[in-house]
Amino acid sequence: SSPSLHPPRVPCRLGCSPALPLPARRVAVAAAAIALDPFQEIKTEHDASKTEVFACPVCYEPLIRKGPPGMNLPAIYRSGFKCLKCNRSFTSKDVFLDLTVTSGMKEYSELKPARTELFRSPLVPFLYERGWRQNFNRSGFPGRDEEFQMAQDYIQPVAGGILVDVSGGSGLFSRKFASSGAYSSVIALDFSENMLRQCYDYIKQEETPMNTNLALVRADISRLPFASCSIDAIHAGAAIHCWPSPSNAIAEISRVLKPGGVFVATTFLSTPTNSGPFSIDALRPLRQIVGPVNSSYNFFTEGELEDLCRSCGLVNYSSKVQRSFIMFSGQKP
């Protein structure tokens, strides 16, 4: 069987005894990481390499990477990343690479909207694939396998490239994209630390090979840590209704997509059930006044989704609708 991916085994490569209890091992790893700052000796680009796609979430300059190459879990975990312009360093935290603006901050903290914080709790990530997501079929969602194939059909023109599964949650689709072998790299991206940990647990349970080109990254959908025009495909499954600012998010997605790159997403259309009177076109402007008090999520009409994609520079909009389920797609010109 393939070797375990669990991070506590990493101390062995730093000379720590595997017999140490877990807390001691974590302390040893932290001490070794401080002692062996991977960027202390960086003088020129010959000492390190620019990353394939990762960019600083503050200034969007490409990050310098020092460590083993590859877009897989062990390689990312053993690598250090640095922005030479901002002098910010980024490393893997637990099982994921944290590329949020607040990564590494010791004093400052901030709360996101309730719908965002809900998914950061340990309970929702645990339940998400254990009944939560399955209930979506009541609204017309076709089920994991069919939904995955529908997304694959949209993304087919850029198969073989880099795919980012934004708001990927527990990796319901990230893992299928990675195991399909259709992409050079798959990045499972989410803002929730616990969603990424749950994704890692599923990867271990499924005995996914260590060399699978799948990386776990924590990032803000409105501040994607990728260079402009660097990503071939972006998937967002049942996510846009949870985003604090869908317009900022789609603008970011448009920025990072390569020319010809594809964005495909699913969500719930606005209905009287989930939006009340605001599902009526004439009353939709009132959402700005009452909506934040009345609902935790943003549900849109198909016209609004098309307008949003086109306004953010995406073309060739198309969609498939089944009851309140919609899969829609746009392309970077």
GROMACS .gro file of C-alpha atoms in nm:
model
  333
    1SER     CA    1   0.000   0.000   0.000
    2SER     CA    2   0.110   0.359  -0.053
    3PRO     CA    3   0.285   0.539   0.236
    4SER     CA    4   0.075   0.756   0.465
    5LEU     CA    5   0.044   1.124   0.382
    6HIS     CA    6  -0.013   1.229   0.741
    7PRO     CA    7   0.209   1.528   0.823
    8PRO     CA    8   0.334   1.401   1.165
    9ARG     CA    9   0.557   1.153   0.978
   10VAL     CA   10   0.742   1.441   0.816
   11PRO     CA   11   0.961   1.504   1.125
   12CYS     CA   12   1.155   1.188   1.035
   13ARG     CA   13   1.313   1.370   0.743
   14LEU     CA   14   1.431   1.638   0.985
   15GLY     CA   15   1.601   1.390   1.212
   16CYS     CA   16   1.332   1.361   1.481
   17SER     CA   17   1.257   1.026   1.632
   18PRO     CA   18   0.929   0.870   1.509
   19ALA     CA   19   0.881   0.736   1.860
   20LEU     CA   20   0.816   1.083   2.001
   21PRO     CA   21   0.459   1.146   2.118
   22LEU     CA   22   0.251   1.359   1.881
   23PRO     CA   23   0.275   1.691   2.075
   24ALA     CA   24   0.653   1.655   2.104
   25ARG     CA   25   0.684   1.578   1.736
   26ARG     CA   26   0.485   1.891   1.647
   27VAL     CA   27   0.715   2.102   1.864
   28ALA     CA   28   1.019   1.941   1.701
   29VAL     CA   29   0.883   2.013   1.353
   30ALA     CA   30   0.816   2.377   1.442
   31ALA     CA   31   1.166   2.417   1.586
   32ALA     CA   32   1.324   2.257   1.282
   33ALA     CA   33   1.122   2.478   1.050
   34ILE     CA   34   1.248   2.789   1.231
   35ALA     CA   35   1.607   2.664   1.233
   36LEU     CA   36   1.595   2.570   0.867
   37ASP     CA   37   1.426   2.875   0.718
   38PRO     CA   38   1.411   2.773   0.352
   39PHE     CA   39   1.455   3.134   0.240
   40GLN     CA   40   1.754   3.239   0.448
   41GLU     CA   41   1.996   3.160   0.168
   42ILE     CA   42   1.792   3.279  -0.131
   43LYS     CA   43   2.012   3.525  -0.319
   44THR     CA   44   1.914   3.472  -0.680
   45GLU     CA   45   1.648   3.290  -0.877
   46HIS     CA   46   1.899   3.007  -0.919
   47ASP     CA   47   1.852   2.919  -0.551
   48ALA     CA   48   1.477   2.877  -0.585
   49SER     CA   49   1.215   2.866  -0.856
   50LYS     CA   50   0.906   3.065  -0.936
   51THR     CA   51   0.596   2.859  -0.872
   52GLU     CA   52   0.384   2.720  -1.150
   53VAL     CA   53   0.078   2.930  -1.069
   54PHE     CA   54   0.085   3.047  -0.706
   55ALA     CA   55   0.098   3.422  -0.650
   56CYS     CA   56   0.106   3.645  -0.346
   57PRO     CA   57  -0.251   3.720  -0.227
   58VAL     CA   58  -0.141   4.077  -0.143
   59CYS     CA   59   0.037   4.193  -0.460
   60TYR     CA   60  -0.017   3.900  -0.703
   61GLU     CA   61   0.356   3.869  -0.771
   62PRO     CA   62   0.460   3.508  -0.846
   63LEU     CA   63   0.575   3.327  -0.535
   64ILE     CA   64   0.926   3.189  -0.509
   65ARG     CA   65   0.924   2.824  -0.411
   66LYS     CA   66   1.198   2.632  -0.235
   67GLY     CA   67   1.148   2.260  -0.194
   68PRO     CA   68   1.065   1.955  -0.404
   69PRO     CA   69   0.883   2.027  -0.731
   70GLY     CA   70   0.535   1.903  -0.806
   71MET     CA   71   0.173   1.990  -0.738
   72ASN     CA   72   0.104   1.702  -0.502
   73LEU     CA   73   0.044   1.687  -0.127
   74PRO     CA   74   0.392   1.577  -0.007
   75ALA     CA   75   0.576   1.820  -0.238
   76ILE     CA   76   0.361   2.117  -0.137
   77TYR     CA   77   0.388   2.024   0.232
   78ARG     CA   78   0.768   2.013   0.216
   79SER     CA   79   0.799   2.341   0.026
   80GLY     CA   80   0.826   2.699   0.143
   81PHE     CA   81   0.683   2.989  -0.058
   82LYS     CA   82   0.782   3.353  -0.045
   83CYS     CA   83   0.689   3.682  -0.208
   84LEU     CA   84   1.011   3.876  -0.257
   85LYS     CA   85   0.816   4.198  -0.313
   86CYS     CA   86   0.608   4.186   0.008
   87ASN     CA   87   0.862   3.979   0.201
   88ARG     CA   88   0.579   3.747   0.306
   89SER     CA   89   0.638   3.375   0.359
   90PHE     CA   90   0.375   3.105   0.321
   91THR     CA   91   0.397   2.744   0.434
   92SER     CA   92   0.167   2.449   0.473
   93LYS     CA   93  -0.045   2.461   0.786
   94ASP     CA   94  -0.168   2.120   0.894
   95VAL     CA   95  -0.239   1.955   0.558
   96PHE     CA   96  -0.295   2.258   0.335
   97LEU     CA   97  -0.104   2.557   0.202
   98ASP     CA   98  -0.250   2.876   0.350
   99LEU     CA   99  -0.248   3.155   0.090
  100THR     CA  100  -0.492   3.394   0.254
  101VAL     CA  101  -0.395   3.755   0.323
  102THR     CA  102  -0.422   3.682   0.696
  103SER     CA  103  -0.194   3.376   0.679
  104GLY     CA  104   0.063   3.387   0.958
  105MET     CA  105  -0.089   3.686   1.136
  106LYS     CA  106  -0.060   3.657   1.513
  107GLU     CA  107  -0.271   3.946   1.645
  108TYR     CA  108  -0.522   4.037   1.375
  109SER     CA  109  -0.833   3.828   1.309
  110GLU     CA  110  -1.162   3.888   1.133
  111LEU     CA  111  -1.500   3.722   1.101
  112LYS     CA  112  -1.668   3.657   0.769
  113PRO     CA  113  -2.046   3.652   0.712
  114ALA     CA  114  -2.240   3.384   0.898
  115ARG     CA  115  -2.278   3.168   0.588
  116THR     CA  116  -1.897   3.160   0.553
  117GLU     CA  117  -1.826   3.093   0.919
  118LEU     CA  118  -2.082   2.809   0.918
  119PHE     CA  119  -1.865   2.606   0.682
  120ARG     CA  120  -1.556   2.668   0.895
  121SER     CA  121  -1.709   2.480   1.187
  122PRO     CA  122  -1.604   2.114   1.229
  123LEU     CA  123  -1.962   1.985   1.207
  124VAL     CA  124  -2.061   2.095   0.857
  125PRO     CA  125  -1.747   1.957   0.686
  126PHE     CA  126  -1.812   1.624   0.862
  127LEU     CA  127  -2.177   1.615   0.750
  128TYR     CA  128  -2.131   1.756   0.399
  129GLU     CA  129  -2.086   1.422   0.221
  130ARG     CA  130  -2.279   1.232   0.484
  131GLY     CA  131  -2.624   1.356   0.388
  132TRP     CA  132  -2.596   1.736   0.353
  133ARG     CA  133  -2.501   1.743  -0.018
  134GLN     CA  134  -2.723   1.445  -0.101
  135ASN     CA  135  -3.029   1.649  -0.001
  136PHE     CA  136  -2.961   1.885  -0.291
  137ASN     CA  137  -3.134   1.636  -0.523
  138ARG     CA  138  -3.465   1.767  -0.388
  139SER     CA  139  -3.391   2.091  -0.573
  140GLY     CA  140  -3.296   1.919  -0.898
  141PHE     CA  141  -2.924   1.853  -0.848
  142PRO     CA  142  -2.856   1.537  -1.051
  143GLY     CA  143  -2.616   1.362  -0.813
  144ARG     CA  144  -2.238   1.354  -0.789
  145ASP     CA  145  -2.154   1.133  -1.088
  146GLU     CA  146  -2.388   1.299  -1.337
  147GLU     CA  147  -2.300   1.648  -1.217
  148PHE     CA  148  -1.930   1.564  -1.250
  149GLN     CA  149  -1.978   1.443  -1.608
  150MET     CA  150  -2.175   1.755  -1.698
  151ALA     CA  151  -1.890   1.970  -1.568
  152GLN     CA  152  -1.635   1.758  -1.756
  153ASP     CA  153  -1.824   1.818  -2.079
  154TYR     CA  154  -1.795   2.195  -2.032
  155ILE     CA  155  -1.426   2.175  -1.940
  156GLN     CA  156  -1.330   1.932  -2.219
  157PRO     CA  157  -1.184   2.207  -2.446
  158VAL     CA  158  -0.907   2.276  -2.190
  159ALA     CA  159  -0.849   1.919  -2.070
  160GLY     CA  160  -0.486   1.856  -1.981
  161GLY     CA  161  -0.443   2.193  -1.813
  162ILE     CA  162  -0.460   2.320  -1.455
  163LEU     CA  163  -0.800   2.304  -1.286
  164VAL     CA  164  -0.894   2.485  -0.965
  165ASP     CA  165  -1.197   2.362  -0.774
  166VAL     CA  166  -1.290   2.680  -0.584
  167SER     CA  167  -1.499   2.648  -0.270
  168GLY     CA  168  -1.424   2.280  -0.315
  169GLY     CA  169  -1.530   2.197   0.039
  170SER     CA  170  -1.456   1.840   0.139
  171GLY     CA  171  -1.326   1.764  -0.209
  172LEU     CA  172  -1.643   1.600  -0.341
  173PHE     CA  173  -1.546   1.698  -0.696
  174SER     CA  174  -1.177   1.786  -0.645
  175ARG     CA  175  -1.100   1.419  -0.580
  176LYS     CA  176  -1.291   1.307  -0.889
  177PHE     CA  177  -1.119   1.568  -1.108
  178ALA     CA  178  -0.779   1.453  -0.977
  179SER     CA  179  -0.848   1.081  -1.014
  180SER     CA  180  -0.983   1.130  -1.368
  181GLY     CA  181  -0.629   1.198  -1.495
  182ALA     CA  182  -0.771   1.462  -1.729
  183TYR     CA  183  -0.569   1.751  -1.582
  184SER     CA  184  -0.202   1.826  -1.530
  185SER     CA  185  -0.284   1.957  -1.181
  186VAL     CA  186  -0.593   1.994  -0.964
  187ILE     CA  187  -0.605   2.250  -0.683
  188ALA     CA  188  -0.873   2.198  -0.418
  189LEU     CA  189  -0.930   2.547  -0.281
  190ASP     CA  190  -1.149   2.652   0.010
  191PHE     CA  191  -1.158   2.919   0.281
  192SER     CA  192  -1.259   2.669   0.549
  193GLU     CA  193  -0.969   2.502   0.730
  194ASN     CA  194  -1.194   2.218   0.844
  195MET     CA  195  -1.325   2.153   0.493
  196LEU     CA  196  -0.967   2.110   0.373
  197ARG     CA  197  -0.888   1.877   0.664
  198GLN     CA  198  -1.196   1.671   0.580
  199CYS     CA  199  -1.085   1.657   0.216
  200TYR     CA  200  -0.748   1.526   0.331
  201ASP     CA  201  -0.915   1.258   0.543
  202TYR     CA  202  -1.117   1.139   0.243
  203ILE     CA  203  -0.801   1.129   0.032
  204LYS     CA  204  -0.639   0.900   0.288
  205GLN     CA  205  -0.946   0.678   0.312
  206GLU     CA  206  -0.957   0.642  -0.066
  207GLU     CA  207  -0.584   0.556  -0.070
  208THR     CA  208  -0.513   0.818  -0.332
  209PRO     CA  209  -0.150   0.777  -0.446
  210MET     CA  210   0.095   1.030  -0.304
  211ASN     CA  211   0.202   1.142  -0.649
  212THR     CA  212  -0.149   1.239  -0.760
  213ASN     CA  213  -0.136   1.598  -0.884
  214LEU     CA  214  -0.375   1.730  -0.620
  215ALA     CA  215  -0.295   2.021  -0.389
  216LEU     CA  216  -0.497   2.159  -0.096
  217VAL     CA  217  -0.495   2.537  -0.068
  218ARG     CA  218  -0.672   2.774   0.167
  219ALA     CA  219  -0.763   3.101  -0.005
  220ASP     CA  220  -1.028   3.370  -0.031
  221ILE     CA  221  -1.246   3.344  -0.342
  222SER     CA  222  -1.230   3.724  -0.372
  223ARG     CA  223  -0.849   3.724  -0.354
  224LEU     CA  224  -0.732   3.425  -0.555
  225PRO     CA  225  -0.358   3.354  -0.506
  226PHE     CA  226  -0.281   3.292  -0.871
  227ALA     CA  227  -0.107   3.489  -1.140
  228SER     CA  228  -0.327   3.652  -1.402
  229CYS     CA  229  -0.400   3.430  -1.703
  230SER     CA  230  -0.252   3.119  -1.538
  231ILE     CA  231  -0.545   2.878  -1.489
  232ASP     CA  232  -0.714   2.665  -1.757
  233ALA     CA  233  -1.038   2.577  -1.580
  234ILE     CA  234  -1.225   2.676  -1.264
  235HIS     CA  235  -1.512   2.479  -1.114
  236ALA     CA  236  -1.742   2.601  -0.836
  237GLY     CA  237  -1.995   2.341  -0.723
  238ALA     CA  238  -2.294   2.472  -0.525
  239ALA     CA  239  -2.091   2.767  -0.403
  240ILE     CA  240  -2.177   3.106  -0.551
  241HIS     CA  241  -2.482   3.151  -0.326
  242CYS     CA  242  -2.245   3.130  -0.025
  243TRP     CA  243  -1.992   3.389  -0.146
  244PRO     CA  244  -1.987   3.726   0.035
  245SER     CA  245  -1.945   3.912  -0.296
  246PRO     CA  246  -2.019   3.703  -0.607
  247SER     CA  247  -1.925   3.995  -0.835
  248ASN     CA  248  -1.577   4.027  -0.682
  249ALA     CA  249  -1.535   3.650  -0.700
  250ILE     CA  250  -1.631   3.619  -1.068
  251ALA     CA  251  -1.406   3.915  -1.151
  252GLU     CA  252  -1.118   3.731  -0.981
  253ILE     CA  253  -1.201   3.411  -1.167
  254SER     CA  254  -1.196   3.604  -1.495
  255ARG     CA  255  -0.858   3.757  -1.403
  256VAL     CA  256  -0.681   3.428  -1.336
  257LEU     CA  257  -0.825   3.230  -1.630
  258LYS     CA  258  -0.609   3.193  -1.938
  259PRO     CA  259  -0.752   3.312  -2.271
  260GLY     CA  260  -0.986   3.032  -2.369
  261GLY     CA  261  -1.011   2.916  -2.008
  262VAL     CA  262  -1.344   2.783  -1.882
  263PHE     CA  263  -1.548   2.864  -1.572
  264VAL     CA  264  -1.830   2.624  -1.480
  265ALA     CA  265  -2.048   2.644  -1.170
  266THR     CA  266  -2.366   2.514  -1.012
  267THR     CA  267  -2.605   2.684  -0.773
  268PHE     CA  268  -2.969   2.716  -0.672
  269LEU     CA  269  -3.183   2.947  -0.879
  270SER     CA  270  -3.397   3.199  -0.694
  271THR     CA  271  -3.743   3.055  -0.618
  272PRO     CA  272  -4.031   3.151  -0.389
  273THR     CA  273  -3.909   2.876  -0.155
  274ASN     CA  274  -3.557   3.013  -0.101
  275SER     CA  275  -3.610   3.380  -0.181
  276GLY     CA  276  -3.970   3.449  -0.082
  277PRO     CA  277  -4.117   3.756  -0.255
  278PHE     CA  278  -3.770   3.851  -0.386
  279SER     CA  279  -3.799   3.580  -0.653
  280ILE     CA  280  -4.037   3.823  -0.829
  281ASP     CA  281  -3.840   4.043  -1.070
  282ALA     CA  282  -4.010   4.365  -0.963
  283LEU     CA  283  -3.914   4.310  -0.599
  284ARG     CA  284  -3.556   4.192  -0.646
  285PRO     CA  285  -3.399   4.538  -0.588
  286LEU     CA  286  -3.542   4.531  -0.235
  287ARG     CA  287  -3.302   4.246  -0.148
  288GLN     CA  288  -3.036   4.507  -0.079
  289ILE     CA  289  -3.248   4.641   0.206
  290VAL     CA  290  -3.421   4.333   0.345
  291GLY     CA  291  -3.209   4.049   0.208
  292PRO     CA  292  -2.917   4.066   0.456
  293VAL     CA  293  -3.163   4.039   0.745
  294ASN     CA  294  -3.394   3.784   0.586
  295SER     CA  295  -3.153   3.532   0.431
  296SER     CA  296  -2.804   3.393   0.480
  297TYR     CA  297  -2.754   3.312   0.112
  298ASN     CA  298  -2.768   3.491  -0.224
  299PHE     CA  299  -2.994   3.320  -0.477
  300PHE     CA  300  -3.003   3.454  -0.831
  301THR     CA  301  -3.214   3.433  -1.145
  302GLU     CA  302  -3.054   3.292  -1.458
  303GLY     CA  303  -3.060   3.640  -1.610
  304GLU     CA  304  -2.860   3.774  -1.318
  305LEU     CA  305  -2.600   3.497  -1.347
  306GLU     CA  306  -2.558   3.559  -1.720
  307ASP     CA  307  -2.530   3.935  -1.663
  308LEU     CA  308  -2.270   3.876  -1.391
  309CYS     CA  309  -2.054   3.654  -1.613
  310ARG     CA  310  -2.070   3.889  -1.911
  311SER     CA  311  -2.001   4.197  -1.697
  312CYS     CA  312  -1.686   4.028  -1.563
  313GLY     CA  313  -1.554   3.966  -1.912
  314LEU     CA  314  -1.665   3.607  -1.975
  315VAL     CA  315  -1.818   3.509  -2.309
  316ASN     CA  316  -1.999   3.208  -2.459
  317TYR     CA  317  -2.236   3.185  -2.163
  318SER     CA  318  -2.446   2.868  -2.157
  319SER     CA  319  -2.650   2.684  -1.897
  320LYS     CA  320  -2.851   2.374  -1.811
  321VAL     CA  321  -3.148   2.400  -1.576
  322GLN     CA  322  -3.338   2.134  -1.385
  323ARG     CA  323  -3.596   2.271  -1.141
  324SER     CA  324  -3.398   2.513  -0.921
  325PHE     CA  325  -3.062   2.352  -1.013
  326ILE     CA  326  -2.850   2.537  -1.268
  327MET     CA  327  -2.511   2.459  -1.416
  328PHE     CA  328  -2.374   2.759  -1.604
  329SER     CA  329  -2.049   2.828  -1.782
  330GLY     CA  330  -1.852   3.111  -1.936
  331GLN     CA  331  -1.519   3.139  -2.116
  332LYS     CA  332  -1.232   3.386  -2.103
  333PRO     CA  333  -1.196   3.544  -2.447
   0.00000   0.00000   0.00000
